[in-house]
CSV table of N, CA and C in Angstrom, one decimal:
chain,number,residue,atom,x,y,z
A,1,MET,N,-87.0,-34.5,10.4
A,1,MET,CA,-86.3,-35.2,9.4
A,1,MET,C,-84.8,-35.1,9.6
A,2,ASN,N,-84.1,-36.2,9.6
A,2,ASN,CA,-82.6,-36.2,9.8
A,2,ASN,C,-81.9,-36.0,8.5
A,3,ALA,N,-81.1,-35.0,8.4
A,3,ALA,CA,-80.3,-34.8,7.2
A,3,ALA,C,-79.0,-35.5,7.4
A,4,THR,N,-78.7,-36.5,6.6
A,4,THR,CA,-77.4,-37.2,6.7
A,4,THR,C,-76.5,-36.8,5.6
A,5,SER,N,-75.3,-36.7,5.9
A,5,SER,CA,-74.3,-36.4,4.8
A,5,SER,C,-74.0,-37.6,4.1
A,6,PRO,N,-73.7,-37.5,2.8
A,6,PRO,CA,-73.3,-38.7,2.1
A,6,PRO,C,-72.0,-39.4,2.6
A,7,LYS,N,-72.0,-40.7,2.5
A,7,LYS,CA,-70.8,-41.4,3.0
A,7,LYS,C,-69.6,-41.0,2.2
A,8,LYS,N,-68.5,-40.8,2.9
A,8,LYS,CA,-67.3,-40.4,2.2
A,8,LYS,C,-66.7,-41.6,1.4
A,9,ARG,N,-66.3,-41.4,0.2
A,9,ARG,CA,-65.6,-42.5,-0.6
A,9,ARG,C,-64.1,-42.4,-0.2
A,10,THR,N,-63.5,-43.5,-0.3
A,10,THR,CA,-62.0,-43.5,0.0
A,10,THR,C,-61.2,-43.4,-1.3
A,11,LEU,N,-60.3,-42.5,-1.3
A,11,LEU,CA,-59.4,-42.3,-2.4
A,11,LEU,C,-58.0,-42.6,-2.0
A,12,LEU,N,-57.3,-43.4,-2.7
A,12,LEU,CA,-55.8,-43.6,-2.4
A,12,LEU,C,-55.0,-42.9,-3.4
A,13,TYR,N,-54.2,-41.9,-3.0
A,13,TYR,CA,-53.3,-41.1,-3.9
A,13,TYR,C,-51.9,-41.5,-3.6
A,14,VAL,N,-51.2,-42.0,-4.7
A,14,VAL,CA,-49.8,-42.4,-4.5
A,14,VAL,C,-48.9,-41.5,-5.4
A,15,ASP,N,-48.0,-40.9,-4.8
A,15,ASP,CA,-47.0,-40.0,-5.4
A,15,ASP,C,-45.8,-39.9,-4.6
A,16,ASP,N,-44.6,-39.8,-5.2
A,16,ASP,CA,-43.4,-39.7,-4.4
A,16,ASP,C,-43.1,-38.2,-4.1
A,17,ASP,N,-44.0,-37.3,-4.4
A,17,ASP,CA,-43.8,-35.9,-4.0
A,17,ASP,C,-44.7,-35.5,-2.9
A,18,GLU,N,-44.2,-35.3,-1.7
A,18,GLU,CA,-45.0,-35.0,-0.5
A,18,GLU,C,-45.9,-33.7,-0.7
A,19,ASN,N,-45.3,-32.7,-1.4
A,19,ASN,CA,-46.1,-31.5,-1.6
A,19,ASN,C,-47.4,-31.8,-2.5
A,20,THR,N,-47.2,-32.6,-3.5
A,20,THR,CA,-48.4,-33.0,-4.3
A,20,THR,C,-49.4,-33.7,-3.4
A,21,LEU,N,-49.0,-34.6,-2.5
A,21,LEU,CA,-49.9,-35.3,-1.7
A,21,LEU,C,-50.7,-34.4,-0.8
A,22,VAL,N,-50.0,-33.4,-0.2
A,22,VAL,CA,-50.6,-32.4,0.7
A,22,VAL,C,-51.7,-31.6,-0.1
A,23,LEU,N,-51.3,-31.1,-1.3
A,23,LEU,CA,-52.3,-30.4,-2.1
A,23,LEU,C,-53.5,-31.2,-2.5
A,24,MET,N,-53.2,-32.4,-3.0
A,24,MET,CA,-54.3,-33.3,-3.5
A,24,MET,C,-55.2,-33.7,-2.3
A,25,THR,N,-54.7,-33.9,-1.1
A,25,THR,CA,-55.5,-34.2,0.0
A,25,THR,C,-56.5,-33.0,0.3
A,26,GLU,N,-56.0,-31.8,0.2
A,26,GLU,CA,-56.9,-30.7,0.5
A,26,GLU,C,-58.0,-30.6,-0.6
A,27,ILE,N,-57.6,-30.8,-1.8
A,27,ILE,CA,-58.6,-30.7,-2.9
A,27,ILE,C,-59.6,-31.8,-2.8
A,28,PHE,N,-59.2,-33.0,-2.7
A,28,PHE,CA,-60.2,-34.1,-2.7
A,28,PHE,C,-61.0,-34.2,-1.4
A,29,SER,N,-60.4,-33.8,-0.3
A,29,SER,CA,-61.1,-33.8,1.0
A,29,SER,C,-62.3,-32.8,0.9
A,30,SER,N,-62.1,-31.7,0.2
A,30,SER,CA,-63.2,-30.8,0.0
A,30,SER,C,-64.3,-31.3,-0.9
A,31,GLU,N,-64.0,-32.4,-1.6
A,31,GLU,CA,-65.0,-33.0,-2.5
A,31,GLU,C,-65.6,-34.2,-1.8
A,32,ASN,N,-65.5,-34.3,-0.5
A,32,ASN,CA,-66.1,-35.4,0.3
A,32,ASN,C,-65.4,-36.8,0.1
A,33,TYR,N,-64.1,-36.8,-0.1
A,33,TYR,CA,-63.3,-38.0,-0.2
A,33,TYR,C,-62.5,-38.2,1.1
A,34,ASN,N,-62.4,-39.4,1.6
A,34,ASN,CA,-61.5,-39.7,2.7
A,34,ASN,C,-60.2,-40.1,1.9
A,35,VAL,N,-59.2,-39.2,2.0
A,35,VAL,CA,-58.0,-39.3,1.2
A,35,VAL,C,-56.9,-40.0,2.0
A,36,ILE,N,-56.4,-41.1,1.5
A,36,ILE,CA,-55.2,-41.8,2.0
A,36,ILE,C,-54.1,-41.6,1.1
A,37,THR,N,-52.9,-41.2,1.6
A,37,THR,CA,-51.8,-40.9,0.7
A,37,THR,C,-50.6,-41.9,1.0
A,38,LYS,N,-49.9,-42.2,0.0
A,38,LYS,CA,-48.7,-43.1,0.1
A,38,LYS,C,-47.6,-42.5,-0.8
A,39,LEU,N,-46.4,-42.7,-0.4
A,39,LEU,CA,-45.2,-42.1,-1.1
A,39,LEU,C,-44.6,-43.1,-2.1
A,40,SER,N,-45.1,-44.3,-2.3
A,40,SER,CA,-44.6,-45.2,-3.3
A,40,SER,C,-45.6,-46.2,-3.7
A,41,GLY,N,-45.4,-46.8,-4.8
A,41,GLY,CA,-46.2,-47.9,-5.2
A,41,GLY,C,-46.3,-49.1,-4.2
A,42,GLU,N,-45.1,-49.3,-3.7
A,42,GLU,CA,-45.0,-50.4,-2.7
A,42,GLU,C,-45.9,-50.1,-1.5
A,43,GLU,N,-45.8,-48.9,-1.0
A,43,GLU,CA,-46.7,-48.5,0.2
A,43,GLU,C,-48.1,-48.6,-0.2
A,44,GLY,N,-48.5,-48.1,-1.4
A,44,GLY,CA,-49.8,-48.2,-1.9
A,44,GLY,C,-50.4,-49.6,-2.0
A,45,LEU,N,-49.6,-50.5,-2.5
A,45,LEU,CA,-50.0,-51.9,-2.6
A,45,LEU,C,-50.2,-52.5,-1.2
A,46,LYS,N,-49.3,-52.2,-0.3
A,46,LYS,CA,-49.5,-52.7,1.1
A,46,LYS,C,-50.8,-52.2,1.7
A,47,TYR,N,-51.1,-50.9,1.5
A,47,TYR,CA,-52.4,-50.4,2.0
A,47,TYR,C,-53.6,-51.1,1.4
A,48,ILE,N,-53.5,-51.3,0.0
A,48,ILE,CA,-54.6,-52.0,-0.7
A,48,ILE,C,-54.8,-53.4,-0.1
A,49,GLU,N,-53.7,-54.1,0.1
A,49,GLU,CA,-53.8,-55.5,0.6
A,49,GLU,C,-54.3,-55.6,2.0
A,50,GLU,N,-54.0,-54.6,2.8
A,50,GLU,CA,-54.4,-54.7,4.3
A,50,GLU,C,-55.6,-54.0,4.7
A,51,ASN,N,-56.3,-53.4,3.8
A,51,ASN,CA,-57.5,-52.5,4.1
A,51,ASN,C,-58.7,-52.8,3.3
A,52,GLU,N,-59.8,-52.2,3.6
A,52,GLU,CA,-61.0,-52.3,2.8
A,52,GLU,C,-60.8,-51.8,1.4
A,53,PRO,N,-61.5,-52.2,0.4
A,53,PRO,CA,-61.4,-51.7,-0.9
A,53,PRO,C,-61.6,-50.1,-0.9
A,54,VAL,N,-60.9,-49.5,-1.8
A,54,VAL,CA,-61.0,-48.0,-2.0
A,54,VAL,C,-61.9,-47.8,-3.2
A,55,SER,N,-62.4,-46.6,-3.3
A,55,SER,CA,-63.3,-46.2,-4.4
A,55,SER,C,-62.5,-45.8,-5.6
A,56,VAL,N,-61.4,-45.1,-5.4
A,56,VAL,CA,-60.6,-44.5,-6.5
A,56,VAL,C,-59.1,-44.6,-6.1
A,57,VAL,N,-58.3,-44.9,-7.1
A,57,VAL,CA,-56.8,-44.9,-6.9
A,57,VAL,C,-56.2,-43.9,-7.9
A,58,ILE,N,-55.4,-43.0,-7.4
A,58,ILE,CA,-54.7,-42.1,-8.3
A,58,ILE,C,-53.2,-42.3,-8.1
A,59,SER,N,-52.5,-42.4,-9.2
A,59,SER,CA,-51.1,-42.6,-9.0
A,59,SER,C,-50.3,-41.7,-10.0
A,60,ASP,N,-49.2,-41.2,-9.6
A,60,ASP,CA,-48.2,-40.6,-10.4
A,60,ASP,C,-47.7,-41.7,-11.4
A,61,PHE,N,-47.1,-41.3,-12.5
A,61,PHE,CA,-46.5,-42.3,-13.4
A,61,PHE,C,-45.1,-42.5,-13.1
A,62,ILE,N,-44.3,-41.4,-13.0
A,62,ILE,CA,-42.9,-41.5,-12.7
A,62,ILE,C,-42.6,-41.4,-11.3
A,63,MET,N,-42.2,-42.6,-10.7
A,63,MET,CA,-41.9,-42.6,-9.3
A,63,MET,C,-40.6,-43.5,-9.1
A,64,ARG,N,-39.9,-43.3,-8.1
A,64,ARG,CA,-38.8,-44.2,-7.8
A,64,ARG,C,-39.3,-45.6,-7.5
A,65,GLY,N,-38.6,-46.6,-7.8
A,65,GLY,CA,-39.1,-48.0,-7.6
A,65,GLY,C,-40.2,-48.3,-8.6
A,66,MET,N,-41.3,-48.8,-8.1
A,66,MET,CA,-42.4,-49.2,-9.0
A,66,MET,C,-43.0,-48.0,-9.6
A,67,ASN,N,-43.2,-47.9,-11.0
A,67,ASN,CA,-43.8,-46.8,-11.6
A,67,ASN,C,-45.3,-46.9,-11.5
A,68,GLY,N,-46.0,-45.9,-11.9
A,68,GLY,CA,-47.5,-45.8,-11.8
A,68,GLY,C,-48.2,-46.9,-12.6
A,69,LEU,N,-47.7,-47.2,-13.8
A,69,LEU,CA,-48.4,-48.2,-14.6
A,69,LEU,C,-48.3,-49.6,-13.9
A,70,GLU,N,-47.1,-50.0,-13.4
A,70,GLU,CA,-46.9,-51.2,-12.7
A,70,GLU,C,-47.8,-51.3,-11.5
A,71,PHE,N,-47.8,-50.2,-10.7
A,71,PHE,CA,-48.6,-50.1,-9.5
A,71,PHE,C,-50.1,-50.3,-9.8
A,72,LEU,N,-50.6,-49.6,-10.8
A,72,LEU,CA,-52.0,-49.7,-11.1
A,72,LEU,C,-52.4,-51.1,-11.7
A,73,ASN,N,-51.5,-51.7,-12.4
A,73,ASN,CA,-51.7,-53.1,-12.9
A,73,ASN,C,-51.8,-54.0,-11.7
A,74,ARG,N,-51.0,-53.9,-10.7
A,74,ARG,CA,-51.1,-54.8,-9.6
A,74,ARG,C,-52.3,-54.5,-8.7
A,75,VAL,N,-52.7,-53.2,-8.6
A,75,VAL,CA,-53.9,-52.8,-7.9
A,75,VAL,C,-55.1,-53.5,-8.5
A,76,CYS,N,-55.2,-53.5,-9.8
A,76,CYS,CA,-56.3,-54.1,-10.5
A,76,CYS,C,-56.5,-55.6,-10.3
A,77,ARG,N,-55.4,-56.2,-10.0
A,77,ARG,CA,-55.4,-57.7,-9.7
A,77,ARG,C,-56.0,-57.9,-8.3
A,78,ILE,N,-55.8,-56.9,-7.4
A,78,ILE,CA,-56.2,-57.0,-6.0
A,78,ILE,C,-57.6,-56.4,-5.7
A,79,ASN,N,-57.8,-55.2,-6.3
A,79,ASN,CA,-59.0,-54.4,-6.0
A,79,ASN,C,-59.3,-53.6,-7.2
A,80,CYS,N,-60.3,-54.0,-7.9
A,80,CYS,CA,-60.6,-53.2,-9.2
A,80,CYS,C,-61.4,-51.9,-8.9
A,81,ALA,N,-60.7,-51.0,-8.2
A,81,ALA,CA,-61.2,-49.7,-8.1
A,81,ALA,C,-61.1,-49.0,-9.4
A,82,LYS,N,-61.7,-47.8,-9.5
A,82,LYS,CA,-61.4,-47.0,-10.7
A,82,LYS,C,-59.9,-46.6,-10.6
A,83,GLY,N,-59.2,-46.8,-11.6
A,83,GLY,CA,-57.8,-46.4,-11.6
A,83,GLY,C,-57.6,-45.1,-12.4
A,84,LEU,N,-57.0,-44.2,-11.7
A,84,LEU,CA,-56.7,-42.9,-12.4
A,84,LEU,C,-55.2,-42.8,-12.3
A,85,ILE,N,-54.6,-42.3,-13.4
A,85,ILE,CA,-53.1,-42.2,-13.4
A,85,ILE,C,-52.7,-40.8,-13.9
A,86,ASN,N,-51.8,-40.3,-13.2
A,86,ASN,CA,-51.2,-39.0,-13.6
A,86,ASN,C,-50.0,-39.4,-14.5
A,87,TYR,N,-50.3,-39.5,-15.8
A,87,TYR,CA,-49.4,-40.2,-16.7
A,87,TYR,C,-48.4,-39.3,-17.4
A,88,GLN,N,-48.6,-38.0,-17.4
A,88,GLN,CA,-47.7,-37.0,-17.9
A,88,GLN,C,-47.3,-37.3,-19.4
A,89,ASN,N,-48.3,-37.7,-20.2
A,89,ASN,CA,-48.2,-38.0,-21.6
A,89,ASN,C,-47.2,-39.1,-21.9
A,90,ARG,N,-47.0,-40.0,-21.1
A,90,ARG,CA,-46.1,-41.1,-21.3
A,90,ARG,C,-46.8,-42.5,-21.4
A,91,LYS,N,-46.6,-43.2,-22.4
A,91,LYS,CA,-47.1,-44.6,-22.5
A,91,LYS,C,-48.6,-44.6,-22.3
A,92,TRP,N,-49.3,-43.7,-22.8
A,92,TRP,CA,-50.8,-43.6,-22.7
A,92,TRP,C,-51.5,-44.8,-23.3
A,93,ASP,N,-51.0,-45.2,-24.5
A,93,ASP,CA,-51.6,-46.4,-25.1
A,93,ASP,C,-51.5,-47.6,-24.3
A,94,GLU,N,-50.4,-47.8,-23.6
A,94,GLU,CA,-50.2,-49.0,-22.7
A,94,GLU,C,-51.1,-48.9,-21.5
A,95,VAL,N,-51.3,-47.7,-21.0
A,95,VAL,CA,-52.2,-47.5,-19.8
A,95,VAL,C,-53.6,-47.8,-20.2
A,96,LYS,N,-54.1,-47.3,-21.4
A,96,LYS,CA,-55.4,-47.5,-21.9
A,96,LYS,C,-55.7,-49.0,-22.0
A,97,LYS,N,-54.8,-49.7,-22.5
A,97,LYS,CA,-55.0,-51.2,-22.7
A,97,LYS,C,-55.3,-51.9,-21.4
A,98,CYS,N,-54.6,-51.4,-20.3
A,98,CYS,CA,-54.7,-52.0,-19.0
A,98,CYS,C,-56.1,-51.7,-18.3
A,99,PHE,N,-56.5,-50.5,-18.5
A,99,PHE,CA,-57.6,-50.0,-17.7
A,99,PHE,C,-58.9,-49.6,-18.5
A,100,GLU,N,-58.8,-49.6,-19.8
A,100,GLU,CA,-59.9,-49.2,-20.6
A,100,GLU,C,-60.6,-48.0,-20.2
A,101,ASN,N,-61.9,-48.0,-19.8
A,101,ASN,CA,-62.7,-46.8,-19.5
A,101,ASN,C,-62.6,-46.3,-18.1
A,102,SER,N,-61.8,-46.9,-17.2
A,102,SER,CA,-61.8,-46.5,-15.8
A,102,SER,C,-60.6,-45.6,-15.5
A,103,LEU,N,-60.2,-44.7,-16.5
A,103,LEU,CA,-59.1,-43.8,-16.3
A,103,LEU,C,-59.5,-42.4,-16.6
A,104,MET,N,-58.9,-41.5,-15.9
A,104,MET,CA,-58.9,-40.1,-16.3
A,104,MET,C,-57.4,-39.7,-16.4
A,105,SER,N,-57.1,-38.7,-17.1
A,105,SER,CA,-55.7,-38.4,-17.3
A,105,SER,C,-55.4,-36.9,-17.1
A,106,ARG,N,-54.2,-36.6,-16.8
A,106,ARG,CA,-53.8,-35.2,-16.7
A,106,ARG,C,-53.1,-34.8,-18.0
A,107,PRO,N,-53.5,-33.7,-18.6
A,107,PRO,CA,-52.8,-33.2,-19.8
A,107,PRO,C,-51.3,-33.0,-19.6
């Protein structure tokens, strides 16, 4: 009998802090995710537009240029993956309106 490992799900993590991206890649890779990292909302959108759909999108809220809320709003128009946002207690009501039950948050 062939034991096959489960197919890795693709996770897109967007944050303007490279150290956070390295740490989160280690964590999520150990949980059987194929982790793609991008340093801005613009880079994340480009990836979403040019590649196969991802299973999960995680974004920081406060970033230079496009913030996490704007980024995830645009992602949902292109690819309705589960949106997770690192919202840092800011504008949570606005985030919930956009994504309803497909969010997790960081305290």
